[in-house]
Every structure is written in C-alpha cells, then in structure tokens.
Coordinates of N, CA and C in Angstrom, one line a residue:
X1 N 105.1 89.5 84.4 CA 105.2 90.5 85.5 C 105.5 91.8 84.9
X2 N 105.0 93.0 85.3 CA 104.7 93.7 84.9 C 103.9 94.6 85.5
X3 N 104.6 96.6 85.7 CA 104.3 97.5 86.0 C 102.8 98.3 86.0
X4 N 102.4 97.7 84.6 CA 101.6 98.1 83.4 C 101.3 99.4 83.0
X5 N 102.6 99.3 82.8 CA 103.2 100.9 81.9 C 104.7 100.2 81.3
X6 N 104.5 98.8 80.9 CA 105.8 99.0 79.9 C 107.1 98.9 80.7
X7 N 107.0 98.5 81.8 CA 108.4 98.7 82.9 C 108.7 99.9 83.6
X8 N 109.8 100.2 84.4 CA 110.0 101.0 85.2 C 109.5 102.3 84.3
X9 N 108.5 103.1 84.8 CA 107.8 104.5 84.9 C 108.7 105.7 85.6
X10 N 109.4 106.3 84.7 CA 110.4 107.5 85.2 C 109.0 108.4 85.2
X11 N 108.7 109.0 86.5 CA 107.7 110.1 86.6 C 108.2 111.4 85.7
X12 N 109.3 112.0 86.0 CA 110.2 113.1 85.4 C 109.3 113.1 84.0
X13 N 109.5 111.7 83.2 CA 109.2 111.8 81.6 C 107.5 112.1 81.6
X14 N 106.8 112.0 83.0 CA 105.6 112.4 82.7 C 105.2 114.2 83.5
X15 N 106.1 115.0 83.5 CA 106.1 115.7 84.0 C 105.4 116.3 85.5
X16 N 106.3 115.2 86.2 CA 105.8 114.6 87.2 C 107.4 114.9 88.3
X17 N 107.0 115.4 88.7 CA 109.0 115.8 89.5 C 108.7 115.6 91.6
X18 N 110.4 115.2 91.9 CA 110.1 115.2 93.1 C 109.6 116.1 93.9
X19 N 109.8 115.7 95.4 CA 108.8 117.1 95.9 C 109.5 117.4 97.3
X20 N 109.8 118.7 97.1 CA 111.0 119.1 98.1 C 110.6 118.7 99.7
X21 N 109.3 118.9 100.5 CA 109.5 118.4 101.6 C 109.8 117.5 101.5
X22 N 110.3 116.3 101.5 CA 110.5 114.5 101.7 C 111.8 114.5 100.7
X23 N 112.5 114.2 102.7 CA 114.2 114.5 102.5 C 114.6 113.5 103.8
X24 N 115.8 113.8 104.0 CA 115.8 112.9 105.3 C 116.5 111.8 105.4
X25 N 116.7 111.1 107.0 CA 117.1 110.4 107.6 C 116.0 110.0 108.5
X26 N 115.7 108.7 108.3 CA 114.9 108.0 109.8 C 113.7 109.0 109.6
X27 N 113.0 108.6 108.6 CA 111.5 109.7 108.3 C 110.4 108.9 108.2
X28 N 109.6 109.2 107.9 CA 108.0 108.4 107.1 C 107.3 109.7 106.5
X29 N 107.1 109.5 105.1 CA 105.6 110.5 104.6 C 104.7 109.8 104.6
X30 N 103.6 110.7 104.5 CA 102.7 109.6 104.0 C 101.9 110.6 102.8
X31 N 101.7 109.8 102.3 CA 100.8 109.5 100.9 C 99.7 108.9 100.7
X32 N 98.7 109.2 100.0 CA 97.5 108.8 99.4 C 96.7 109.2 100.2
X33 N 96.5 109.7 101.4 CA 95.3 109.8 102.3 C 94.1 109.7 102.1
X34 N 94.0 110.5 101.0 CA 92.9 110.4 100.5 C 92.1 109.6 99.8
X35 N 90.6 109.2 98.6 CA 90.6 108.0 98.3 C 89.8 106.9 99.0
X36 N 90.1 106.0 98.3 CA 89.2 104.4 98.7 C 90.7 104.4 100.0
X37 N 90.2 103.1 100.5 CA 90.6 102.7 101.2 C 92.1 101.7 100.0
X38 N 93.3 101.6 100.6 CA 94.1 100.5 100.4 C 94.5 99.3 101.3
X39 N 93.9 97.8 100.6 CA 93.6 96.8 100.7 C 95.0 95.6 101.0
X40 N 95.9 95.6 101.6 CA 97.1 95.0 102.1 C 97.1 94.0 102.9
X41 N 97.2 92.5 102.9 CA 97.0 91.5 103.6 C 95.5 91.4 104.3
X42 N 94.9 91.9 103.3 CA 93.1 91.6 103.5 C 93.0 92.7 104.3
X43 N 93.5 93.5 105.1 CA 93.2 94.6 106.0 C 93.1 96.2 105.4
X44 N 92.1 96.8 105.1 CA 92.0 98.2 104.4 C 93.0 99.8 105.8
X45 N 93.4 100.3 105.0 CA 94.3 101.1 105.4 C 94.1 102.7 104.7
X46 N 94.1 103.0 105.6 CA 94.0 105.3 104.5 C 95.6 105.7 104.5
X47 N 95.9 105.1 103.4 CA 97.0 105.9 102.6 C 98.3 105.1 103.4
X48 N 99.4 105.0 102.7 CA 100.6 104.9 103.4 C 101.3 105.8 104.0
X49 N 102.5 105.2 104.5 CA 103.9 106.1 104.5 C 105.0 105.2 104.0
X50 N 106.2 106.5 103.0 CA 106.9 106.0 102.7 C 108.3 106.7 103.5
X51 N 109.2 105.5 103.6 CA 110.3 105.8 104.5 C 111.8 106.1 103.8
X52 N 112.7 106.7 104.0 CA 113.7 106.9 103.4 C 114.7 105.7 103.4
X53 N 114.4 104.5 103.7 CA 115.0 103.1 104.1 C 114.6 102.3 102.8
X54 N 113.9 102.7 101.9 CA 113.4 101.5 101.1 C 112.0 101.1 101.0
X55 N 111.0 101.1 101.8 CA 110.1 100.5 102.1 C 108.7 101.5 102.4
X56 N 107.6 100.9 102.1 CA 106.7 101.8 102.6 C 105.5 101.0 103.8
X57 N 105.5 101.4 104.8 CA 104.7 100.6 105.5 C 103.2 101.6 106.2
X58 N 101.9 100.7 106.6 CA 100.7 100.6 106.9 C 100.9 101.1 108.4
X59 N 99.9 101.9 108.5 CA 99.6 102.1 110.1 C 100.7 102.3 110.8
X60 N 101.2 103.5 110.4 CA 102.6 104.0 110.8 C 102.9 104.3 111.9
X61 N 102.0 104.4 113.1 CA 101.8 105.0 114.8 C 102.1 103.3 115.0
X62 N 101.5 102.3 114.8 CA 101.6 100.7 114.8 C 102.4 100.4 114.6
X63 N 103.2 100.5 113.8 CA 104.1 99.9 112.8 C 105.4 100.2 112.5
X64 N 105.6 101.6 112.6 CA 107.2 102.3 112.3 C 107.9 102.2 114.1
X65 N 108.2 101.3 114.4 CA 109.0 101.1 116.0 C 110.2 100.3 115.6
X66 N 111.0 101.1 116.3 CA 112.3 99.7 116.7 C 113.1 100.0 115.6
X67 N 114.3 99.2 115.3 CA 115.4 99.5 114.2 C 114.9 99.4 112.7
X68 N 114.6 100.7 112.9 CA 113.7 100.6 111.2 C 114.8 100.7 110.3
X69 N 116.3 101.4 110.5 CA 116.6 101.5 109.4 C 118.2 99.8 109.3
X70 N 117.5 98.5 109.9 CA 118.2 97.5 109.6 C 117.2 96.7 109.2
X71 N 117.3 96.0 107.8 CA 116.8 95.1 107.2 C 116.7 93.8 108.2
X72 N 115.3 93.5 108.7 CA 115.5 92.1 109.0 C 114.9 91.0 108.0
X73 N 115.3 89.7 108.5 CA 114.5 88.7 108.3 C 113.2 88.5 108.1
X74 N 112.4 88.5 107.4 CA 110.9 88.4 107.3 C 110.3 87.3 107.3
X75 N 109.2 86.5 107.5 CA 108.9 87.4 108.4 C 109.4 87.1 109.6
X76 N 109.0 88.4 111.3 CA 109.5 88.7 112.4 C 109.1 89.3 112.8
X77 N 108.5 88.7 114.0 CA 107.4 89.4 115.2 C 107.8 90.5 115.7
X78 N 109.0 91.1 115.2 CA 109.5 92.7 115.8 C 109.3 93.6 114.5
X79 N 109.0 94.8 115.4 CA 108.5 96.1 114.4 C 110.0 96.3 113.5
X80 N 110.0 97.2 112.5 CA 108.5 97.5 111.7 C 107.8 96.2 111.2
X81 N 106.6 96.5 111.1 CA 106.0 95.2 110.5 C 104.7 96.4 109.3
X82 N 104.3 95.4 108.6 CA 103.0 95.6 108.0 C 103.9 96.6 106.5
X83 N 104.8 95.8 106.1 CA 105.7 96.6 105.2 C 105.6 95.9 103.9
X84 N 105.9 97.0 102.6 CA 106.1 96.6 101.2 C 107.8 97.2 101.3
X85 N 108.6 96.5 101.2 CA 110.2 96.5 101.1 C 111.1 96.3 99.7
X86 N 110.7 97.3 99.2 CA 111.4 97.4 98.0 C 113.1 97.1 97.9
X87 N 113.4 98.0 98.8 CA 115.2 97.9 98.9 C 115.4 98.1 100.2
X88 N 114.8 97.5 101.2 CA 115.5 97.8 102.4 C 116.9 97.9 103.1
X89 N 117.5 99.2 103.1 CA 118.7 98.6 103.9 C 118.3 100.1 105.0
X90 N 119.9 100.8 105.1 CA 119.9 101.8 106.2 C 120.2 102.6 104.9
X91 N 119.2 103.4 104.6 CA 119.4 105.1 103.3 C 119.0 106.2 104.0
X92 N 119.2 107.0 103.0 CA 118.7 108.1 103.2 C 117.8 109.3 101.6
X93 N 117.5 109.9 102.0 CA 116.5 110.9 100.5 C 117.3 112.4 100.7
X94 N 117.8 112.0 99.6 CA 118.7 113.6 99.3 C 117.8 114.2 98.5
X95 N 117.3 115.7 98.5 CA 116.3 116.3 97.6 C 117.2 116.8 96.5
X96 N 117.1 117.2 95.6 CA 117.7 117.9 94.5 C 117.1 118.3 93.4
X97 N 116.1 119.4 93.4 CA 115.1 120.1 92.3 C 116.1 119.7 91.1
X98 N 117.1 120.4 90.7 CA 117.5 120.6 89.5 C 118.1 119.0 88.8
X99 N 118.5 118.4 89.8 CA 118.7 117.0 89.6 C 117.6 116.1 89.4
X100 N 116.6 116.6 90.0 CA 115.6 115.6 90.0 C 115.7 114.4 91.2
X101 N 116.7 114.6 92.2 CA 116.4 113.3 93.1 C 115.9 113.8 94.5
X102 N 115.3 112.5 94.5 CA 114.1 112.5 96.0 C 113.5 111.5 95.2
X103 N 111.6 112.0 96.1 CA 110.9 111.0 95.8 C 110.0 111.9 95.1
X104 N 109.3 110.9 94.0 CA 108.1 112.0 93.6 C 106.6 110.6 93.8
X105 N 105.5 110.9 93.3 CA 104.1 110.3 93.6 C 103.6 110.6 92.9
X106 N 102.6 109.5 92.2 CA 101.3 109.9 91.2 C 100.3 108.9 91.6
X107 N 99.2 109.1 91.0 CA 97.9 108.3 91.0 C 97.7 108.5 89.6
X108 N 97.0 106.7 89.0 CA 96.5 107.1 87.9 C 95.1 106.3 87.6
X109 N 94.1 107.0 87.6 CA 92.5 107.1 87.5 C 92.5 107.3 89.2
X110 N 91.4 106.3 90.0 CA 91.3 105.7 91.3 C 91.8 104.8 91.8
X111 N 92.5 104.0 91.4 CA 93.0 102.8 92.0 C 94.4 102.7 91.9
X112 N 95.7 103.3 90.9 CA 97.0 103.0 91.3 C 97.9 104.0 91.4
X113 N 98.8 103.3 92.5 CA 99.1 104.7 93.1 C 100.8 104.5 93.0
X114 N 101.7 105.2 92.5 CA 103.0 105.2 92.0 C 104.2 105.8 92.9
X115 N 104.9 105.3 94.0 CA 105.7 106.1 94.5 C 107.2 105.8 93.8
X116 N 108.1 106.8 93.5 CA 109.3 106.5 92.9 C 110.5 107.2 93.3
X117 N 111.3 106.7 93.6 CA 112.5 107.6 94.6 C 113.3 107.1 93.2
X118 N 114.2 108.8 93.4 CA 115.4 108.6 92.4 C 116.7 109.0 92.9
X119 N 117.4 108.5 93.1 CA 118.7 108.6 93.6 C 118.7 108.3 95.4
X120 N 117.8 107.3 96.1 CA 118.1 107.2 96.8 C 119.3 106.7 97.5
X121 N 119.8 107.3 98.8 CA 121.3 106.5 98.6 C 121.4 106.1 100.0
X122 N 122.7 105.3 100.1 CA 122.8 104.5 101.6 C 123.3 105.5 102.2
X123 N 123.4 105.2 103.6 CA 123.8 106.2 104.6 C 125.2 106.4 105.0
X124 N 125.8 105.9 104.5 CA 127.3 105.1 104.3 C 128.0 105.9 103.5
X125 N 127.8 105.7 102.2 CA 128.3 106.0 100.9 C 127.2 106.0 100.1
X126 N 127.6 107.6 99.5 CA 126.4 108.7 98.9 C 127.0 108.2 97.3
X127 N 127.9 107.2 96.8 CA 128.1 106.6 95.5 C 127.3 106.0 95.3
X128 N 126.6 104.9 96.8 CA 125.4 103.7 96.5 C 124.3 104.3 96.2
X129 N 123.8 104.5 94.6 CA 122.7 105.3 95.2 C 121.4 104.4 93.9
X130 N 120.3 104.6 93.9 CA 119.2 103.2 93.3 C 117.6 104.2 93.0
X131 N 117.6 104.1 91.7 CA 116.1 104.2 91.6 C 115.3 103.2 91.8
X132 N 114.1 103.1 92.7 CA 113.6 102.6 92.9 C 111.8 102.7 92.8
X133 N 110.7 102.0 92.4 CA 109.9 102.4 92.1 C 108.6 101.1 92.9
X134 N 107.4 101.7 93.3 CA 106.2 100.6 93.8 C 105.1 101.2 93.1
X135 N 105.1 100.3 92.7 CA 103.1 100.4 92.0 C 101.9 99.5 92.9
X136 N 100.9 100.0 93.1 CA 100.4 99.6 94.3 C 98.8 99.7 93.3
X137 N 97.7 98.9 93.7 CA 96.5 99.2 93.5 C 95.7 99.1 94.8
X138 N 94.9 99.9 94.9 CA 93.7 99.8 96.4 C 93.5 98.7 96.3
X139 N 92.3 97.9 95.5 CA 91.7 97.4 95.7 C 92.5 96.1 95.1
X140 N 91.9 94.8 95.6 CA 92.7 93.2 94.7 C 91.9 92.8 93.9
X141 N 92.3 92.9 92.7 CA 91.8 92.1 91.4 C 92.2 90.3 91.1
X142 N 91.6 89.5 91.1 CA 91.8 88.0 91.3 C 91.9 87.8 90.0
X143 N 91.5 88.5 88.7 CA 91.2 88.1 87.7 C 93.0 87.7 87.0
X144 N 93.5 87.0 86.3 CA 94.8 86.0 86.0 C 95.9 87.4 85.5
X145 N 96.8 87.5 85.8 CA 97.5 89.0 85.4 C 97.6 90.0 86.1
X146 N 96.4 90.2 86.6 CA 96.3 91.2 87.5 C 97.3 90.8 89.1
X147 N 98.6 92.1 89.1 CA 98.8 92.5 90.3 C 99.0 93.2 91.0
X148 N 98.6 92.9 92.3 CA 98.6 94.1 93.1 C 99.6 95.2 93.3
X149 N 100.6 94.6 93.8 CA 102.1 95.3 94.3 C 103.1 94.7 93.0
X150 N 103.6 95.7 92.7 CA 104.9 95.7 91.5 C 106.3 96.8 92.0
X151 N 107.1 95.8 92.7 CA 108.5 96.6 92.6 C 109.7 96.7 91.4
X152 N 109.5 97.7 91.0 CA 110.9 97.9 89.8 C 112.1 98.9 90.0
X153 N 113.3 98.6 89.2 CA 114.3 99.2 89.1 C 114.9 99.4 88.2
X154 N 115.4 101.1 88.6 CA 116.2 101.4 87.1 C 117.2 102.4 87.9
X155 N 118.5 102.5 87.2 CA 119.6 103.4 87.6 C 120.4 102.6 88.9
X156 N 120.6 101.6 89.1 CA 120.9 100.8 90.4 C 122.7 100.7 90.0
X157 N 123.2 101.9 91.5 CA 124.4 102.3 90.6 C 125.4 102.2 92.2
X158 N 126.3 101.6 92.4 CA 127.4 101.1 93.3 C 126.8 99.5 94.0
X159 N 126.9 99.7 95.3 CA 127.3 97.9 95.6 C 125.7 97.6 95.9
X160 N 125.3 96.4 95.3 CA 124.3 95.8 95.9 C 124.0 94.3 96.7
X161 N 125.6 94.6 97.7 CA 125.6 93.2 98.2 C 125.0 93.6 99.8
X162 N 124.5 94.6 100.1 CA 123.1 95.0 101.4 C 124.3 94.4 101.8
X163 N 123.3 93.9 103.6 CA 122.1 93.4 103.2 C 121.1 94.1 102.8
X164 N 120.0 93.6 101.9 CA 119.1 94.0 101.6 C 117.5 93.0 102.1
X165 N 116.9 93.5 102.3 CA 116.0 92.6 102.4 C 114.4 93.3 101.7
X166 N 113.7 92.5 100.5 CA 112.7 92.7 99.7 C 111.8 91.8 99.8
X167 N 110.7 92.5 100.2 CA 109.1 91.4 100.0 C 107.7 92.2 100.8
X168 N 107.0 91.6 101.4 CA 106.0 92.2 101.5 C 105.4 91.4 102.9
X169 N 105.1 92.1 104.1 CA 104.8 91.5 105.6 C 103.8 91.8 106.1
X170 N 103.2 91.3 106.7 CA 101.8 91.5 107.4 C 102.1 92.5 108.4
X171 N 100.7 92.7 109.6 CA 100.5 93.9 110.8 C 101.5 92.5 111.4
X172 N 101.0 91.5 111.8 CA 101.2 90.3 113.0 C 102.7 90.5 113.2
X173 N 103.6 90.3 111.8 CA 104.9 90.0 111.8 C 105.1 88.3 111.3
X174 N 104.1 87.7 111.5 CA 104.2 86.4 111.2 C 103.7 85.4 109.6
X175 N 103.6 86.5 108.4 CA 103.2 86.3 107.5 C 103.9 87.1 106.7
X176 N 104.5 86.6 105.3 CA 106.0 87.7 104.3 C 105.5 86.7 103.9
X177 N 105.9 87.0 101.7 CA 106.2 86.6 100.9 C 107.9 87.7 100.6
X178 N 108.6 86.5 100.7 CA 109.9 87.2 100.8 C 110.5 86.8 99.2
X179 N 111.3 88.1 98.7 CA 112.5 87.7 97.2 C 113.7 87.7 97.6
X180 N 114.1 88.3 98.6 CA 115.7 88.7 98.9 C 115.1 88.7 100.3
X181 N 115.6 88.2 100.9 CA 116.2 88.1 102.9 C 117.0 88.2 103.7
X182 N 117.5 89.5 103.7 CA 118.3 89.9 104.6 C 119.5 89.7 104.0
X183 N 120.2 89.9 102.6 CA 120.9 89.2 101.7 C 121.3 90.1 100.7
X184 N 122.5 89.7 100.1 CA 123.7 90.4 98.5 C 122.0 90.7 97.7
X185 N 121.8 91.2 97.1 CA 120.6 91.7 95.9 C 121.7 91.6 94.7
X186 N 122.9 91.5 94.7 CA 123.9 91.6 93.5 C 124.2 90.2 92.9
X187 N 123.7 90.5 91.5 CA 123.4 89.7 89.9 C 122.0 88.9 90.3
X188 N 121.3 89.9 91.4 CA 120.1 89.1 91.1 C 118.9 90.5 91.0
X189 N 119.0 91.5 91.2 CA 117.8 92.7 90.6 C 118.8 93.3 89.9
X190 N 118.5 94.0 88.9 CA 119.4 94.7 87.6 C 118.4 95.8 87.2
X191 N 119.2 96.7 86.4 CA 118.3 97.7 85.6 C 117.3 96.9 84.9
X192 N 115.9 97.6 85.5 CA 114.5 96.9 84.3 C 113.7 96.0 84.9
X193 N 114.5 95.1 86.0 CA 113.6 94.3 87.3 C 112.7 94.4 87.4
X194 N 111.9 93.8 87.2 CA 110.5 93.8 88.6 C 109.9 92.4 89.1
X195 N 109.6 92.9 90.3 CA 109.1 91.9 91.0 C 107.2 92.0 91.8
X196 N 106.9 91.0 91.2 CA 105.0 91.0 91.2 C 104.4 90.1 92.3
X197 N 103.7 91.3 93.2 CA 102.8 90.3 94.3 C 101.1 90.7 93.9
X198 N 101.0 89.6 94.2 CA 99.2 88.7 94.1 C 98.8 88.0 94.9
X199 N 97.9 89.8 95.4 CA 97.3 89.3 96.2 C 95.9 88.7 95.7
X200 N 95.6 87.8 96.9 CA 94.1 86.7 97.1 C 93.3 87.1 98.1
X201 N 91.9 87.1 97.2 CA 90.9 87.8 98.4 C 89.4 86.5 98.3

C-alpha cells in the first residue's frame, strides 16, 4: 500500500503551497472540475469538494446535508453520504501563507489528483492539529497494485481518540468500506500511515 510517491507527499517540498481562499468552518471547495470525469463507486462525478471536517465528498448540492461536522457510523442512510473520510471529526482550516497551513492541491499527468491539508485542527482545541493527505485517480485500474484512493498521514500532533471515523461511502448511504468507525484512531494511524482502497469495475 502505497501513495506512489514513496509515502506521504508534502506538496510545500514540490513547490506547491496552500491557497488562501480555503479557510473555514462548515465549508466545501471544490476541486478538479475540470478533466475526465472521476469514477467513485462505479458512478462518474466532475470534480469534488473538499470540507474542512476531514473528508471530501461527491455531488455536493446531494450530499453535503445534515450534521456534516459529526463523524457517523458508516455505512448510514443519513447525509452526508457519497464520502472519502480521511479524518472525520468536527475541524476546522486555519490559512497561514507563511506557515504554510491550509489546504494545498495538485494533479499529476491526467489522472491523479492530490489534496493535502496541513495543520488541520479540531474545533475544540487548536493543539489538535493533523496533516492529512488523499490521492485519488479518475479512472479504476483493476490491474494487481494499482489503487484508487490512498489516505496518508504525517505531523498527527495532540489527541487522536475522536471519535474519528475513516473509509469511503456510496451516494445510497448503504454501502462503506470502513478502517476506523466512529472510534479512538489512537496507536492505530501514526506518522507515515496509509490506508489503500480498490476499487473494482
């Protein structure tokens, strides 16, 4: 399992920095718009949005309803649904040019697309705070190795007993491959983690 870049991808080191609009509480950007279509539980999508909670979800007018910033149970026929949940809990995105924290974004050729928040922190306590990174490709490659979605972590600095909840959900609500569920993430993701979904078409 693997990023394929070698592990967590600090964008910074590719002169690659965050980007001052995308800040916030209880937000969504969206990203990639442009492009092939992205390929998520068999269903093609133009671009995501990513939320200041952890997670980036599909068809955001569909999708982003109801207590988006409480980790539920996956899967669960209540919104948000159609989500990639890297570190879900209740955060927020502090910007900081000179610091370097927020979120930054890359694409590399046509097909993978890199969102990476750095210093995102809980809403609570601005100590909790987590780099967090998703590697995503459009399309699904079936061939052995190849995967789609890759969540990694680096800098994961105060308490990680969430709840958190991490995995990946359909539009319906009734389909998740879940890692963490609504649950402590602490002595089980550490600096360097990643976690690999494969998808099947």
């Amino acid at each position: 399992c693997d990023t394929g870049f070698g592990g967590y991808l600090n964008l910074e080191d590719q002169d690659i920095f965050v980007q001052e609009p995308i800040q916030g509480n209880g937000k969504a950007f969206s990203f990639f718009s442009t492009g092939d279509p992205i390929t998520f539980f068999g269903q093609q999508y133009t671009g995501m949005h990513i939320t200041d909670d952890g997670f980036v979800v599909f068809d955001l007018d569909v999708n982003y309803t109801g207590s988006v910033e409480n980790p539920q149970f996956i899967p669960d026929l209540d919104k948000p649904s159609n989500i990639a949940a890297m570190l879900w809990n209740d955060m927020k995105i502090v910007y900081d040019k000179d610091l370097n924290h927020g979120v930054s974004a890359a694409t590399v050729g046509s097909n993978v697309m890199i969102v990476e928040y750095d210093n995102v922190r809980k809403i609570d306590n601005a100590t909790d705070y987590y780099d967090i990174e998703i590697v995503m490709t459009r399309t699904v490659d079936n061939s052995h190795g190849s995967y789609e979605i890759v969540f990694a972590y680096e800098n994961l600095n105060g308490s990680l007993v969430g709840p958190f909840t991490i995995g990946v959900e359909n539009a319906a609500g009734d389909n998740a491959e879940v890692f963490i569920n609504r649950a402590s993430a602490e002595n089980i993701i550490s600096d360097g983690f990643m976690i690999c979904f494969d998808a099947v078409q």
